[in-house]
Coordinates of C-alpha atoms in Angstrom, one line a residue:
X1 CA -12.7 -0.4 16.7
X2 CA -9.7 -2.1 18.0
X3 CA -6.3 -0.8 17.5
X4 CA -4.6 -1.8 14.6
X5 CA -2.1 -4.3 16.6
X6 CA 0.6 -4.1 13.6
X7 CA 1.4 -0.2 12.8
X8 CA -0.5 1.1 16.3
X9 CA -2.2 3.6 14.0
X10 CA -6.1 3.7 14.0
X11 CA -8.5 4.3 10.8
X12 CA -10.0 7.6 11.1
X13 CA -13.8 7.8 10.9
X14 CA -15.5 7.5 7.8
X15 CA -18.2 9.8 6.6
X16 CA -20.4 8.5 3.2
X17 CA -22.1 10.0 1.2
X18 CA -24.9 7.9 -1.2
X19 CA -24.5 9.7 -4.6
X20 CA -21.2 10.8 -6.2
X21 CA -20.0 14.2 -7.1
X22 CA -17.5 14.5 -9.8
X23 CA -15.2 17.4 -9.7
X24 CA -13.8 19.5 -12.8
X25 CA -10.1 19.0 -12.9
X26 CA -7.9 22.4 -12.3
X27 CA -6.1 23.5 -15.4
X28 CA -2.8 24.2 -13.9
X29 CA 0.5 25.3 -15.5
X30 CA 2.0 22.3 -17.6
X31 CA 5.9 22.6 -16.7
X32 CA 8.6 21.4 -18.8
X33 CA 10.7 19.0 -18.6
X34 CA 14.4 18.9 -16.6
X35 CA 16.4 19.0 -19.9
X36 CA 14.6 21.6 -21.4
X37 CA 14.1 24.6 -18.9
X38 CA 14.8 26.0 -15.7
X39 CA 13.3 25.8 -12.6
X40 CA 10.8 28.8 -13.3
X41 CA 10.2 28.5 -16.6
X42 CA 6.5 27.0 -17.1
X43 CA 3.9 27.1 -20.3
X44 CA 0.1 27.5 -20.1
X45 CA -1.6 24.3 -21.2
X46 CA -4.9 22.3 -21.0
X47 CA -3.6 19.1 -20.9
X48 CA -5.9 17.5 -18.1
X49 CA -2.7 16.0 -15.9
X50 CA -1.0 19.6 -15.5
X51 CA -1.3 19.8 -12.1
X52 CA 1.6 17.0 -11.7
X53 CA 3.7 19.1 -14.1
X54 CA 4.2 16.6 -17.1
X55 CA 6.8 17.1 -19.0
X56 CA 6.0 18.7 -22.7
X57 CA 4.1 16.3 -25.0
X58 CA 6.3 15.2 -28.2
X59 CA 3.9 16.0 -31.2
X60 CA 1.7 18.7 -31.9
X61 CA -1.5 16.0 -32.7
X62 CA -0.9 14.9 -29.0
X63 CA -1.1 18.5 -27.8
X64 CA -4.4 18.5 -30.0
X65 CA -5.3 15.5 -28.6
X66 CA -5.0 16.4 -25.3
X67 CA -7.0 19.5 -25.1
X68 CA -10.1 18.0 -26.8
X69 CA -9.5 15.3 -23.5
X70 CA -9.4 18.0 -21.4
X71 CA -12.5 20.2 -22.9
X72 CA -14.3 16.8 -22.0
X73 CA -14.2 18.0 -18.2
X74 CA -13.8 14.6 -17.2
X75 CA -11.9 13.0 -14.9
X76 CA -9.2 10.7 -17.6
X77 CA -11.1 7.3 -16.0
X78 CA -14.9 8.6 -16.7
X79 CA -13.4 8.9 -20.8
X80 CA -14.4 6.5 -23.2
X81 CA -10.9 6.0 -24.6
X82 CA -11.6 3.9 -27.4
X83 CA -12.9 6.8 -29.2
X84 CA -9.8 8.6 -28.7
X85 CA -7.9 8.5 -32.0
X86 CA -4.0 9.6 -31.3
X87 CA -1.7 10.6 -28.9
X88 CA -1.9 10.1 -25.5
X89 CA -5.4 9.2 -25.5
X90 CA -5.0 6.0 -27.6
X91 CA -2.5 4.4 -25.1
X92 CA -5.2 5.2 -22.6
X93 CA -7.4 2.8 -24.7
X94 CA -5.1 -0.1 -24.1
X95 CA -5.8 -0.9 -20.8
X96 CA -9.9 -0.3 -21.3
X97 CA -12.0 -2.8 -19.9
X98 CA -15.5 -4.2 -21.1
X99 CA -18.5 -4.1 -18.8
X100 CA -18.2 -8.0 -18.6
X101 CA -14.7 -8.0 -17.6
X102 CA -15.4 -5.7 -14.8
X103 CA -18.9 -7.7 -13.3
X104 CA -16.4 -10.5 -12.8
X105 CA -14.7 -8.9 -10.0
X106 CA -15.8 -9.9 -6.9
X107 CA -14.8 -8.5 -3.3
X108 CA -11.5 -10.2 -2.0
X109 CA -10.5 -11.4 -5.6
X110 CA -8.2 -9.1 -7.1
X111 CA -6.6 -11.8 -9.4
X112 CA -9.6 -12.0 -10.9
X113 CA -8.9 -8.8 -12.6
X114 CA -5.8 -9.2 -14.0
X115 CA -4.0 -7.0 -16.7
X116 CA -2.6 -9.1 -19.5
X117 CA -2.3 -6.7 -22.0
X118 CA 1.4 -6.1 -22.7
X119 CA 0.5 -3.3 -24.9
X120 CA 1.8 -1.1 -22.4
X121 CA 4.8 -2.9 -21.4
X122 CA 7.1 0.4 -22.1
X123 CA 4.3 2.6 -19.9
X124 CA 4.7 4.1 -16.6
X125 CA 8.7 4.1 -16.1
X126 CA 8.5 7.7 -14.8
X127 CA 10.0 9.8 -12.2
X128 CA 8.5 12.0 -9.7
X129 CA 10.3 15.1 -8.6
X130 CA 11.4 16.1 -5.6
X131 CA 9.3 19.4 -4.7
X132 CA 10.6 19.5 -1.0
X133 CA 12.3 16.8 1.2
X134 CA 9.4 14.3 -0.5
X135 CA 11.7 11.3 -1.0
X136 CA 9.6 9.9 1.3
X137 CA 6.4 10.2 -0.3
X138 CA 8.1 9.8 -3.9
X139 CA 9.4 6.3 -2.9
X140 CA 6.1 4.5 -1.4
X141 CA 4.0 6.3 -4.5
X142 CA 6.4 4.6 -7.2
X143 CA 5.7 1.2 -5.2
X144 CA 2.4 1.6 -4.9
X145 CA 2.1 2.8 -8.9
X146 CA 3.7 -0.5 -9.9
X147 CA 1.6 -3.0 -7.7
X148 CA -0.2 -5.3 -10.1
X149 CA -3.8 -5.3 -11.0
X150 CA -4.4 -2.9 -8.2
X151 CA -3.8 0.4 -10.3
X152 CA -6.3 -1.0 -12.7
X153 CA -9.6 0.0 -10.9
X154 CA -7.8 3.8 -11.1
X155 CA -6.8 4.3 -14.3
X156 CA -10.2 2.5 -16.6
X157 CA -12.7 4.3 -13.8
X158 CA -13.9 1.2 -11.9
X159 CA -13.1 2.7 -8.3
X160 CA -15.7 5.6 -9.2
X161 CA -18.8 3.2 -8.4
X162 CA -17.4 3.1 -4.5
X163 CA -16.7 7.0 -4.3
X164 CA -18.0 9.7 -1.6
X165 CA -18.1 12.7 -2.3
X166 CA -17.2 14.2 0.9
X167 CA -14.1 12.2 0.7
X168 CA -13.2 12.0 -2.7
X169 CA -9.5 14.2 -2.9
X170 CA -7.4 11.0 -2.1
X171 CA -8.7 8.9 -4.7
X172 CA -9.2 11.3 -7.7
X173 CA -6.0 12.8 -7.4
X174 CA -4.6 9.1 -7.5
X175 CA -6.6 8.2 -10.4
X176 CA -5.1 11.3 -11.8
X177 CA -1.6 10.3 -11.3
X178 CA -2.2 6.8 -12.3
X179 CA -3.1 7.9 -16.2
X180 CA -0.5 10.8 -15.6
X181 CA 2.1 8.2 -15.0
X182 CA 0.5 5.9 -17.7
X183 CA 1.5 8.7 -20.5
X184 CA 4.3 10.2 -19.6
X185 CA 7.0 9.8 -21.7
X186 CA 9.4 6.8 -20.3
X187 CA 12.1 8.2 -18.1
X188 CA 10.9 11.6 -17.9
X189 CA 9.4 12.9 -14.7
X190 CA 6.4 14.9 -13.5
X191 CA 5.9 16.7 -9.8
X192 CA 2.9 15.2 -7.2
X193 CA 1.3 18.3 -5.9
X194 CA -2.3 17.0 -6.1
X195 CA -1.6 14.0 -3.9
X196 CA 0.1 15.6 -1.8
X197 CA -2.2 18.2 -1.0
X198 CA -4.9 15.3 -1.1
X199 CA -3.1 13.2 1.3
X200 CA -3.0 16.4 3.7
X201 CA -5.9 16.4 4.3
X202 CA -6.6 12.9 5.1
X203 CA -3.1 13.7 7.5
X204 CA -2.5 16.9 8.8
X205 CA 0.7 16.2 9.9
X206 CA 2.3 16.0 6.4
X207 CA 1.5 19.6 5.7
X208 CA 4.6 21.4 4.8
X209 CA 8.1 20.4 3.4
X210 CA 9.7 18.4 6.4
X211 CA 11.3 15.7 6.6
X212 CA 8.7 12.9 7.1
X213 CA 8.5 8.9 7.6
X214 CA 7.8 6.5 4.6
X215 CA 5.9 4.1 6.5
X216 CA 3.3 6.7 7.8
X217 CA 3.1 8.4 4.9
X218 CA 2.1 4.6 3.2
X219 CA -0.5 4.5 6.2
X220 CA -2.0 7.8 5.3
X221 CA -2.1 7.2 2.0
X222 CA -4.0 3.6 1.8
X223 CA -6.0 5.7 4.6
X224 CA -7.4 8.4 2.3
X225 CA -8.0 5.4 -0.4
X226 CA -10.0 3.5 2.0
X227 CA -11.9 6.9 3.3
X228 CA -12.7 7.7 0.0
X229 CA -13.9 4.2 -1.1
X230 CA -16.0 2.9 1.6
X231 CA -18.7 0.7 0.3
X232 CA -20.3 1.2 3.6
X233 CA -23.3 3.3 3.7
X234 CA -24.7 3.2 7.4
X235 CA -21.8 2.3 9.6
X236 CA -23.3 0.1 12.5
X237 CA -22.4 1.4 16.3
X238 CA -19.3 0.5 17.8
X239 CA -19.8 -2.8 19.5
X240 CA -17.0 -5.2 21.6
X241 CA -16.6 -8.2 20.1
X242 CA -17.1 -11.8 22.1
X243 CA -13.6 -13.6 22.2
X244 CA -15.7 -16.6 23.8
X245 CA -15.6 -19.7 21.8
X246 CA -18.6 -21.2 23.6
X247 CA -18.7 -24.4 21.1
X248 CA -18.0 -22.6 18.2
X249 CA -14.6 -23.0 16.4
X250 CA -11.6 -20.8 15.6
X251 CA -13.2 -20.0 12.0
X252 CA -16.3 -19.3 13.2
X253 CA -15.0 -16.7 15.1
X254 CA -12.3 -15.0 12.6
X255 CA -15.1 -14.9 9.8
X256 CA -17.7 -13.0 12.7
X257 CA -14.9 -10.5 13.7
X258 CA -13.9 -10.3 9.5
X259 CA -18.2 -9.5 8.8
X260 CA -17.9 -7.0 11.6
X261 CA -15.0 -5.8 10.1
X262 CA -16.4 -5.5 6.8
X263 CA -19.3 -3.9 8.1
X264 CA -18.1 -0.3 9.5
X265 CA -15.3 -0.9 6.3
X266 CA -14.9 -2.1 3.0
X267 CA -12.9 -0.6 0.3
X268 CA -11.0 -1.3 -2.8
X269 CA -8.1 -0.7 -1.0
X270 CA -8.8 -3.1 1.7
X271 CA -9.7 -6.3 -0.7
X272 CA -6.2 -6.0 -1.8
X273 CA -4.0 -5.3 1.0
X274 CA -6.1 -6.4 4.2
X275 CA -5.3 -9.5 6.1
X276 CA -6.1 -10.8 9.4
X277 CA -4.1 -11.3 12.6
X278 CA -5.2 -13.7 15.6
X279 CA -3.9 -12.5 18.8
X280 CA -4.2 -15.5 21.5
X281 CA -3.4 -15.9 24.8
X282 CA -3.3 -18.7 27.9
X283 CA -3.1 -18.2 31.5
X284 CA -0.2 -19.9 32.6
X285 CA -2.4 -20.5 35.6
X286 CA -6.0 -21.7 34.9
X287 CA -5.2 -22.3 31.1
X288 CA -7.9 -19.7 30.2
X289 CA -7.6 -18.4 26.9
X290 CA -8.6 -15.5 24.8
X291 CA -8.9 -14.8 21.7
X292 CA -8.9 -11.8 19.0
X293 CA -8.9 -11.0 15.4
X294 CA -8.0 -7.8 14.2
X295 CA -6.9 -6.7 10.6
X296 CA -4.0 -5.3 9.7
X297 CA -2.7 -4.0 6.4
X298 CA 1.3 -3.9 6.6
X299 CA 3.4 -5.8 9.4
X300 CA 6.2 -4.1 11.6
X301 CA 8.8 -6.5 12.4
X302 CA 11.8 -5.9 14.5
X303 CA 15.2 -6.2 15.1
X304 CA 15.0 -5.9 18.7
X305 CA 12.2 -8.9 19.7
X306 CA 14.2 -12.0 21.1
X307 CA 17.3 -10.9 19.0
X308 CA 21.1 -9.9 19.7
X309 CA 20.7 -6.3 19.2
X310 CA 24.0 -6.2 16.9
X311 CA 22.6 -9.3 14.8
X312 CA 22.4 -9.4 11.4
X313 CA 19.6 -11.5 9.8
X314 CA 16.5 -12.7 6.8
X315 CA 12.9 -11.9 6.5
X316 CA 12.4 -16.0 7.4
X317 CA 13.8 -15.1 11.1
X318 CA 12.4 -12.2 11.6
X319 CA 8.8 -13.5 10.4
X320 CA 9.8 -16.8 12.8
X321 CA 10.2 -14.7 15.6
X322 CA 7.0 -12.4 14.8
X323 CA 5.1 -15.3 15.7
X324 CA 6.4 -17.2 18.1
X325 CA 4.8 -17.5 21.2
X326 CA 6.4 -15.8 24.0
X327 CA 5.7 -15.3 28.0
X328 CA 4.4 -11.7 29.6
X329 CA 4.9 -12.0 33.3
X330 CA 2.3 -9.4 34.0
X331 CA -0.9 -10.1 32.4
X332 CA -4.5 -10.1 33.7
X333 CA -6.5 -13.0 33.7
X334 CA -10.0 -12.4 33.4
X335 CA -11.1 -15.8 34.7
X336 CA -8.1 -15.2 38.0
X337 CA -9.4 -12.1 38.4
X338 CA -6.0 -11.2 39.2
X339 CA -2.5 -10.4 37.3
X340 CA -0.3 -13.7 36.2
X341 CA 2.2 -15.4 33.5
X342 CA 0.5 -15.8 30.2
X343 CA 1.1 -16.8 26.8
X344 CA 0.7 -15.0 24.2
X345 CA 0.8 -16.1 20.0
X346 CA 0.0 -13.9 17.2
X347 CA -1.5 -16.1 14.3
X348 CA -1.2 -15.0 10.9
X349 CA -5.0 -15.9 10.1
X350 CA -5.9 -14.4 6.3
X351 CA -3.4 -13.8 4.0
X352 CA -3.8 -10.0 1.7
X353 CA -3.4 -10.4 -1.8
X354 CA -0.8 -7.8 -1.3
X355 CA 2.0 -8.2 1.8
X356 CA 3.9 -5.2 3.0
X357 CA 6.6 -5.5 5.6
X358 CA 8.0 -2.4 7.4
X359 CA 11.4 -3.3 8.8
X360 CA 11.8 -1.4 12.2
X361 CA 15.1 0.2 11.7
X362 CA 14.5 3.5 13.9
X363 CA 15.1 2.2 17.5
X364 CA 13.5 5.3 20.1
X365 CA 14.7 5.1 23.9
X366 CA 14.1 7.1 26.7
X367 CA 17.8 8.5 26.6
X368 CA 18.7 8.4 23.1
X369 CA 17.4 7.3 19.5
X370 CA 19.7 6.1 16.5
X371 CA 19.0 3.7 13.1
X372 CA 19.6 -0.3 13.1
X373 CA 21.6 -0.8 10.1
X374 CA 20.9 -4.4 10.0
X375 CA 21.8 -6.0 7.0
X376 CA 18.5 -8.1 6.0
X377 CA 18.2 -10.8 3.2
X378 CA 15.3 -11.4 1.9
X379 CA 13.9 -13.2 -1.0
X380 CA 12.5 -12.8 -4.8
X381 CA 10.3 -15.2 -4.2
X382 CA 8.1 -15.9 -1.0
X383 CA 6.0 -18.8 0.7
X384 CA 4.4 -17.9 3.5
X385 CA 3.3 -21.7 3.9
X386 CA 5.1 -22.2 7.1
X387 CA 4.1 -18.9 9.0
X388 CA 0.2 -19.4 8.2
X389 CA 0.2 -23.3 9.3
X390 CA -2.3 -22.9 12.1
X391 CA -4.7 -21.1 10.4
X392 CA -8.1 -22.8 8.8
X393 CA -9.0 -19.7 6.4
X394 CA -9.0 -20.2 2.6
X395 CA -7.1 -17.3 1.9
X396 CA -3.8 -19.2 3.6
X397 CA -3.8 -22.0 0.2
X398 CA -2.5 -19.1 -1.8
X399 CA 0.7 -18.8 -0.5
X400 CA 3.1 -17.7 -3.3
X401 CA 4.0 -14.7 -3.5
X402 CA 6.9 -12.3 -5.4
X403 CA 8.7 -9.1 -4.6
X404 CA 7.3 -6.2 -6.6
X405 CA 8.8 -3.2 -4.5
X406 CA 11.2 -1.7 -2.0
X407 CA 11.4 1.5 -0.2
X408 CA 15.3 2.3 0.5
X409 CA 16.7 4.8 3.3
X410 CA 19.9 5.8 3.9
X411 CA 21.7 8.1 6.0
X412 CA 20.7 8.3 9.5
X413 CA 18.3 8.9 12.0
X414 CA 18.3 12.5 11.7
X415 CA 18.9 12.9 8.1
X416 CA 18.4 10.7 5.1
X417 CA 17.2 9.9 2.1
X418 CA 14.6 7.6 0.5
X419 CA 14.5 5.6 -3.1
X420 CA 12.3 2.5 -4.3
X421 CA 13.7 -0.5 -6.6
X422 CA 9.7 -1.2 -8.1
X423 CA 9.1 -4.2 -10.8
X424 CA 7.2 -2.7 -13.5
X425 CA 4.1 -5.0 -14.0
X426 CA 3.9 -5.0 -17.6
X427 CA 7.5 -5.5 -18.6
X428 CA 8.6 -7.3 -15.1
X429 CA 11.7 -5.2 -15.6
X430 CA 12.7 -3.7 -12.4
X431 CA 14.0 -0.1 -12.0
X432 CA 15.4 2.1 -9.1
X433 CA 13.9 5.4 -9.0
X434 CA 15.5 8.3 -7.1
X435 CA 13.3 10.8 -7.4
X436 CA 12.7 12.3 -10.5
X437 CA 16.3 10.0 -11.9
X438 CA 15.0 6.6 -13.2
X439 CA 17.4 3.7 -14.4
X440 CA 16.8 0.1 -15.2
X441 CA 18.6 -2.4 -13.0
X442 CA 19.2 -6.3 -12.3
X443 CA 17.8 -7.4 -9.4
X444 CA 19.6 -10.5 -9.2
X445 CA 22.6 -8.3 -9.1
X446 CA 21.9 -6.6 -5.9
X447 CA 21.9 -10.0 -4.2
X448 CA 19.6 -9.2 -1.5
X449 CA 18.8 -13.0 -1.4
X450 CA 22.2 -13.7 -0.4
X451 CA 24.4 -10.8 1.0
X452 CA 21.2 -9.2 2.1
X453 CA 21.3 -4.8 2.6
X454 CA 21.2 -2.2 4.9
X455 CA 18.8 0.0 3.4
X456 CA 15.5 -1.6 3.0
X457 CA 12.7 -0.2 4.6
X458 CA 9.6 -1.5 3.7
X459 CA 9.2 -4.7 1.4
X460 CA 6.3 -5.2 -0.8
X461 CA 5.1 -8.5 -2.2
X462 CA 2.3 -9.8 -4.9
X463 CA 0.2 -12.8 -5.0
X464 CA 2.2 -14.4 -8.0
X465 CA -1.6 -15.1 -9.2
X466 CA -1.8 -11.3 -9.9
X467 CA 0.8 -11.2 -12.4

């Protein structure tokens, strides 16, 4: 498989499985909430979320409630939860989905399945605690929690049809959080164990209580999703794709590199937040040129590329300058045999339903290493229009797109800290969440549009058509 040319991180393998196995959820301690106890204070429970530490449920019918949901040994998307009759089961019902809704969605359509229901526009305004320098992780999870129509499949059981068994950690404990986060009281807060210990181990390297890096944590994440959701059965051999045209066009070409694609991969996670990048380039020379797609799922842009190092500047320029074409003075030429000056373009080819830039502010040299505190302005409101114009593929006519997330960091290289601003998809009321502290804000206040900020790390962005 070629190397991911956008976060130079590579899938890892994917082992399938053809039948299912559902797991018994762990009944772990159900902790209470920050205004109520101390640190190691903690009550026995059976309410089926414990293992993120919920906070204690109001009433004594949703306590009652919840441990006949729980006695169920189900995981909370495999419950019918219309025939739930109070407590935190019946706001589970809300966002239930007939079998003829769900046949409608198709591969690569996520709008398709959107949720309209504003029953739960007061749901999921939660925090998640800190349980050990896990900022980082906290932040990406509350952006990923609030992307629309995507949390959907999760929380009414529709991913379970794509499940491995081998596999399965990543995805069940994020279904888990997903209803967790669904019915927990507003601006309480509950503590991620389960996906962290899931995402561990999917990524090894997040094992522990160190500081870690939002943007790879994101990677690892949408990893285990997609490891755990493979549609693929029998994953063909690892061939190298032909970049000759030899009479056949540009689209020809992406969609046989997509189908290959698609082939050794395809996941929920993927029809939501997988596009498609065409990498060409011309010998200066004979005027040979080359071709290749490759998917990508977020886009690293950076400061330093064509740029006065102490510039500030907007997402506009910094998208401009990702693909411009620029000259390498050291390339081989297959058709030369021999190294020249080349061209090379990077075409933004397919467009995901879901963008996500990660804004390069960690510069590492040889010598020495510091943060780019760059102010960047960037929109509420995107068209990508202009940066897709060469491309021929369908996906490009849906080009309007709106923020729904940021993940902050300040401080500095060595030391920092990480919060999200997320738009809640029901309400479209956005809220900055600092770990397990939650406050409504005005995003037109913070006038990143205009005066632009310092902090933000990685930008998300919705298809306005899943809203």
């Amino acid at each position: 498989m070629r190397q991911n040319i956008f976060t130079n991180n590579q899938r890892p393998p994917s082992t399938i499985k053809d039948k299912t196995q559902q797991q018994v959820l762990p009944n772990y301690p159900l902790l209470l909430n920050k205004t109520q106890s101390t640190p190691t204070q903690e009550i026995k429970s059976n309410y089926p979320f414990s293992s993120y530490g919920t906070s204690t449920l109001n009433t004594q019918s949703q306590q009652t409630s919840a441990i006949e949901y729980y006695n169920q040994k189900q995981y909370p998307s495999q419950i019918n939860y219309q025939q739930q009759q109070s407590g935190m089961t019946t706001s589970l019902s809300t966002t239930q989905k007939t079998p003829s809704t769900i046949s409608t969605m198709t591969q690569s359509q996520p709008e398709q399945y959107q949720q309209k229901s504003m029953i739960n526009v007061s749901k999921g305004i939660c925090g998640l605690r800190n349980i050990g320098n896990t900022c980082f992780m906290n932040s990406v999870l509350q952006c990923l929690l609030n992307v629309p129509a995507f949390n959907e499949h999760f929380l009414n059981g529709d991913y379970l049809k794509d499940l491995n068994s081998k596999n399965s950690s990543v995805p069940n404990e994020y279904s888990k959080l997903v209803a967790t986060i669904r019915n927990t009281p507003n601006f309480q807060s509950i503590a991620p164990y389960g996906i962290k210990s899931a995402v561990e181990i999917v990524m090894p390297c997040f094992k522990g209580y160190a500081q870690q890096d939002a943007q790879e944590f994101l990677v690892g994440l949408l990893d285990g999703l997609s490891l755990g959701l493979n549609r693929v059965k029998n994953k063909p051999f690892y061939k190298e794709m032909n970049d000759n045209l030899n009479g056949r066009t540009l689209q020809d070409l992406s969609k046989e590199w997509w189908d290959y694609s698609k082939s050794r991969e395809n996941s929920l996670v993927l029809d939501y937040f997988q596009g498609q990048l065409l990498h060409s380039i011309k010998c200066c020379i004979c005027s040979n040129s080359s071709y290749a797609f490759d998917t990508f799922q977020d886009t690293s842009l950076a400061f330093t590329r064509a740029f006065k190092i102490l510039e500030d500047m907007d997402l506009d320029r910094l998208l401009d300058k990702y693909v411009i074409e620029e000259t390498i003075d050291d390339y081989y030429c297959s058709k030369c045999k021999k190294h020249q000056k080349v061209k090379r373009k990077f075409t933004i080819w397919r467009l995901p339903h879901i963008l996500m830039f990660h804004i390069k502010r960690f510069d590492y040299r040889r010598f020495s290493s510091d943060k780019l505190n760059h102010r960047v302005k960037f929109p509420l409101e995107l068209d990508m229009t202009k940066f897709i114009q060469d491309s021929l593929d369908q996906s490009t006519k849906n080009c309007q797109y709106s923020l729904c997330g940021i993940v902050n960091h300040s401080g500095t290289l060595y030391g920092g800290h990480y919060t999200a601003d997320s738009k809640n998809p029901y309400n479209q009321k956005w809220y900055r969440y600092n770990d397990s502290d939650v406050r409504e804000i005005d995003i037109k206040q913070q006038r990143y549009d205009t005066d632009g900020s310092s902090s933000p790390y990685i930008l998300f962005y919705a298809r306005k058509s899943l809203y």
